[in-house]
mmCIF file of C-alpha atoms in Angstrom:
data_model
loop_
_atom_site.group_PDB
_atom_site.id
_atom_site.type_symbol
_atom_site.label_atom_id
_atom_site.label_comp_id
_atom_site.label_asym_id
_atom_site.label_seq_id
_atom_site.Cartn_x
_atom_site.Cartn_y
_atom_site.Cartn_z
ATOM 1 C CA MET A 52 -3.779 0.151 -17.095
ATOM 2 C CA PRO A 53 -2.271 2.972 -15.007
ATOM 3 C CA THR A 54 0.688 4.956 -16.274
ATOM 4 C CA VAL A 55 3.716 4.549 -13.990
ATOM 5 C CA GLN A 56 6.662 6.938 -14.276
ATOM 6 C CA HIS A 57 9.738 7.674 -12.219
ATOM 7 C CA THR A 58 12.668 9.993 -11.877
ATOM 8 C CA VAL A 59 15.761 10.038 -9.689
ATOM 9 C CA VAL A 60 16.718 13.236 -7.862
ATOM 10 C CA ASP A 61 19.691 14.147 -5.734
ATOM 11 C CA SER A 62 19.178 14.689 -2.031
ATOM 12 C CA PRO A 63 21.373 15.102 1.038
ATOM 13 C CA TYR A 64 20.439 11.498 1.843
ATOM 14 C CA GLU A 65 21.655 9.971 -1.416
ATOM 15 C CA PRO A 66 19.508 9.819 -4.552
ATOM 16 C CA LEU A 67 15.750 9.534 -4.143
ATOM 17 C CA THR A 68 13.625 7.644 -6.631
ATOM 18 C CA LEU A 69 10.218 9.251 -7.102
ATOM 19 C CA VAL A 70 7.435 7.135 -8.614
ATOM 20 C CA ALA A 71 4.084 8.419 -9.885
ATOM 21 C CA VAL A 72 0.930 6.566 -10.893
ATOM 22 C CA ASP A 73 -1.139 8.487 -13.429
ATOM 23 C CA GLY A 74 0.900 11.603 -12.628
ATOM 24 C CA VAL A 75 0.383 11.429 -8.830
ATOM 25 C CA LEU A 76 3.250 10.726 -6.417
ATOM 26 C CA SER A 77 2.961 7.184 -5.092
ATOM 27 C CA ARG A 78 6.420 6.298 -3.791
ATOM 28 C CA VAL A 79 9.664 7.879 -2.599
ATOM 29 C CA HIS A 80 12.539 5.430 -2.243
ATOM 30 C CA MET A 81 15.990 5.886 -0.782
ATOM 31 C CA THR A 82 19.017 3.950 -1.960
ATOM 32 C CA GLY A 83 19.284 0.719 0.007
ATOM 33 C CA GLN A 84 15.891 1.245 1.617
ATOM 34 C CA ARG A 85 14.193 -1.722 3.262
ATOM 35 C CA HIS A 86 11.003 -2.759 1.407
ATOM 36 C CA ARG A 87 12.226 -1.102 -1.808
ATOM 37 C CA PRO A 88 10.400 -2.839 -4.655
ATOM 38 C CA PRO A 89 12.181 -4.029 -7.795
ATOM 39 C CA GLU A 90 13.163 -1.234 -10.162
ATOM 40 C CA GLU A 91 11.124 -2.740 -12.992
ATOM 41 C CA THR A 92 8.027 -1.606 -11.051
ATOM 42 C CA PHE A 93 9.099 2.061 -11.266
ATOM 43 C CA GLY A 94 7.753 2.566 -14.786
ATOM 44 C CA GLU A 95 9.250 4.676 -17.528
ATOM 45 C CA PRO A 96 11.761 7.400 -16.698
ATOM 46 C CA ASP A 97 10.018 10.765 -17.058
ATOM 47 C CA PRO A 98 10.606 13.806 -14.818
ATOM 48 C CA ARG A 99 7.454 15.675 -15.930
ATOM 49 C CA PRO A 100 5.060 14.574 -13.147
ATOM 50 C CA PHE A 101 7.493 15.519 -10.379
ATOM 51 C CA GLY A 102 8.074 19.290 -10.621
ATOM 52 C CA LYS A 103 6.035 20.218 -7.534
ATOM 53 C CA THR A 104 7.429 17.270 -5.549
ATOM 54 C CA ILE A 105 11.019 18.218 -6.362
ATOM 55 C CA ARG A 106 10.432 21.890 -5.445
ATOM 56 C CA GLN A 107 8.902 20.896 -2.122
ATOM 57 C CA LEU A 108 11.657 18.390 -1.323
ATOM 58 C CA ASP A 109 14.297 21.033 -2.099
ATOM 59 C CA ALA A 110 12.533 23.507 0.210
ATOM 60 C CA TYR A 111 12.220 20.879 2.938
ATOM 61 C CA PHE A 112 15.925 20.001 2.783
ATOM 62 C CA ALA A 113 16.776 23.720 2.870
ATOM 63 C CA GLY A 114 14.791 24.043 6.095
ATOM 64 C CA GLU A 115 12.181 26.259 4.421
ATOM 65 C CA LEU A 116 9.211 23.840 4.227
ATOM 66 C CA THR A 117 7.587 22.243 7.260
ATOM 67 C CA ALA A 118 4.587 20.517 5.649
ATOM 68 C CA PHE A 119 4.236 18.911 2.240
ATOM 69 C CA ASP A 120 1.207 19.793 0.149
ATOM 70 C CA LEU A 121 1.160 17.110 -2.510
ATOM 71 C CA PRO A 122 -1.533 14.823 -3.851
ATOM 72 C CA LEU A 123 -0.596 11.220 -3.085
ATOM 73 C CA HIS A 124 -1.583 7.900 -4.612
ATOM 74 C CA LEU A 125 -1.124 5.502 -1.706
ATOM 75 C CA VAL A 126 -1.804 1.785 -1.916
ATOM 76 C CA GLY A 127 -2.055 -0.218 1.283
ATOM 77 C CA THR A 128 -4.402 -1.990 3.618
ATOM 78 C CA PRO A 129 -7.083 0.100 5.336
ATOM 79 C CA PHE A 130 -5.028 -0.057 8.561
ATOM 80 C CA GLN A 131 -1.832 1.040 6.795
ATOM 81 C CA LEU A 132 -3.668 3.950 5.191
ATOM 82 C CA ARG A 133 -4.951 5.051 8.615
ATOM 83 C CA VAL A 134 -1.430 4.866 10.072
ATOM 84 C CA TRP A 135 0.045 6.858 7.183
ATOM 85 C CA GLU A 136 -2.697 9.469 7.575
ATOM 86 C CA GLU A 137 -1.877 9.731 11.275
ATOM 87 C CA LEU A 138 1.832 10.131 10.466
ATOM 88 C CA CYS A 139 0.949 13.260 8.495
ATOM 89 C CA ARG A 140 -0.565 14.735 11.659
ATOM 90 C CA ILE A 141 2.753 14.652 13.533
ATOM 91 C CA PRO A 142 3.967 18.264 13.434
ATOM 92 C CA TYR A 143 7.318 19.173 11.925
ATOM 93 C CA GLY A 144 10.065 18.964 14.534
ATOM 94 C CA GLU A 145 8.080 16.674 16.836
ATOM 95 C CA THR A 146 8.045 12.928 17.367
ATOM 96 C CA ARG A 147 5.518 10.354 18.528
ATOM 97 C CA THR A 148 6.047 6.855 19.833
ATOM 98 C CA TYR A 149 4.488 3.808 18.250
ATOM 99 C CA GLY A 150 2.277 3.529 21.335
ATOM 100 C CA GLU A 151 1.087 7.131 21.014
ATOM 101 C CA LEU A 152 0.163 6.495 17.377
ATOM 102 C CA ALA A 153 -1.720 3.336 18.359
ATOM 103 C CA GLU A 154 -3.648 5.331 20.969
ATOM 104 C CA ALA A 155 -4.435 8.082 18.436
ATOM 105 C CA LEU A 156 -5.845 5.370 16.168
ATOM 106 C CA GLY A 157 -8.094 4.151 18.990
ATOM 107 C CA ASN A 158 -6.241 0.877 19.544
ATOM 108 C CA PRO A 159 -3.633 1.329 22.301
ATOM 109 C CA THR A 160 -2.475 -2.297 22.099
ATOM 110 C CA ALA A 161 -1.593 -2.040 18.389
ATOM 111 C CA SER A 162 1.861 -0.455 18.692
ATOM 112 C CA ARG A 163 3.520 -3.434 16.984
ATOM 113 C CA ALA A 164 1.037 -3.286 14.077
ATOM 114 C CA VAL A 165 1.614 0.469 13.869
ATOM 115 C CA GLY A 166 5.351 -0.202 13.613
ATOM 116 C CA LEU A 167 4.842 -2.668 10.776
ATOM 117 C CA ALA A 168 2.598 -0.247 8.881
ATOM 118 C CA ASN A 169 5.045 2.585 9.514
ATOM 119 C CA GLY A 170 7.833 0.484 8.023
ATOM 120 C CA LYS A 171 5.804 -0.075 4.841
ATOM 121 C CA ASN A 172 5.225 3.650 4.255
ATOM 122 C CA PRO A 173 5.773 4.055 0.496
ATOM 123 C CA VAL A 174 6.488 7.800 0.515
ATOM 124 C CA SER A 175 9.203 8.314 3.086
ATOM 125 C CA ILE A 176 10.014 11.895 4.042
ATOM 126 C CA VAL A 177 6.744 13.204 2.530
ATOM 127 C CA VAL A 178 4.709 10.995 4.883
ATOM 128 C CA PRO A 179 7.003 11.517 7.874
ATOM 129 C CA CYS A 180 7.570 8.024 9.239
ATOM 130 C CA HIS A 181 10.953 9.257 10.482
ATOM 131 C CA ARG A 182 9.072 11.161 13.229
ATOM 132 C CA VAL A 183 8.132 7.919 14.983
ATOM 133 C CA VAL A 184 10.417 6.781 17.791
ATOM 134 C CA GLY A 185 10.515 3.959 20.280
ATOM 135 C CA ALA A 186 9.314 4.175 23.859
ATOM 136 C CA GLY A 187 11.396 6.682 25.779
ATOM 137 C CA GLY A 188 12.398 8.446 22.564
ATOM 138 C CA SER A 189 14.855 5.831 21.340
ATOM 139 C CA LEU A 190 15.668 5.808 17.642
ATOM 140 C CA THR A 191 14.309 2.571 16.282
ATOM 141 C CA GLY A 192 13.261 1.181 12.948
ATOM 142 C CA TYR A 193 13.635 3.282 9.850
ATOM 143 C CA GLY A 194 13.622 1.697 6.406
ATOM 144 C CA GLY A 195 16.135 4.264 5.194
ATOM 145 C CA GLY A 196 18.539 3.529 8.052
ATOM 146 C CA LEU A 197 18.917 5.064 11.492
ATOM 147 C CA ASP A 198 21.603 7.502 10.317
ATOM 148 C CA ARG A 199 19.158 9.053 7.837
ATOM 149 C CA LYS A 200 16.416 9.115 10.464
ATOM 150 C CA GLN A 201 18.704 10.895 12.905
ATOM 151 C CA ARG A 202 19.711 13.456 10.252
ATOM 152 C CA LEU A 203 16.073 14.128 9.277
ATOM 153 C CA LEU A 204 15.091 14.619 12.920
ATOM 154 C CA ALA A 205 18.089 16.913 13.479
ATOM 155 C CA LEU A 206 17.112 18.985 10.432
ATOM 156 C CA GLU A 207 13.568 19.356 11.745
ATOM 157 C CA SER A 208 14.552 20.100 15.347
ATOM 158 C CA GLY A 209 16.957 22.821 14.278
ATOM 159 C CA THR A 210 19.940 20.996 15.778
ATOM 160 C CA GLY A 211 21.244 20.062 12.349
ATOM 161 C CA GLU A 212 22.113 22.330 9.469
ATOM 162 C CA PRO A 213 19.652 22.631 6.605
ATOM 163 C CA ALA A 214 20.818 20.020 4.195
ATOM 164 C CA GLY A 215 22.097 21.409 0.913
ATOM 165 C CA LEU A 216 21.828 19.191 -2.113
ATOM 166 C CA PHE A 217 24.931 17.486 -3.457
#
């Protein structure tokens, strides 16, 4: 049976719940996030597995980190895993449309499926699903809310201030 642990950390986007399986980051949840699983699945409270994650999140919110370097324990369908891997290829400060991601995956008609997989991303911010926009650059679909998506994109584009922690 895997060991599941969690901790809650402050962020400029309300508290984040970090969940690890056998000491490896598996989920990052925002307050009120769509597809947030029940809290009883978060395991025992224990901050020990999250030191590197917290340091990198702090650096990201300060505008000092542009790419996360963390081992991840992701659970999803093979298609979801491919989408999440492709999300990690979107450079900091840039966006891609759902259609562009579908094309990059070799299936240009799968933009709707890409959107569904994007919405189920279990490690928001770290796997940058906020960098995906609708056709024409419109802000659409973000499990953490469009306000958070807009703020994350502004941070990365340099049009927003680095976000200090509360």
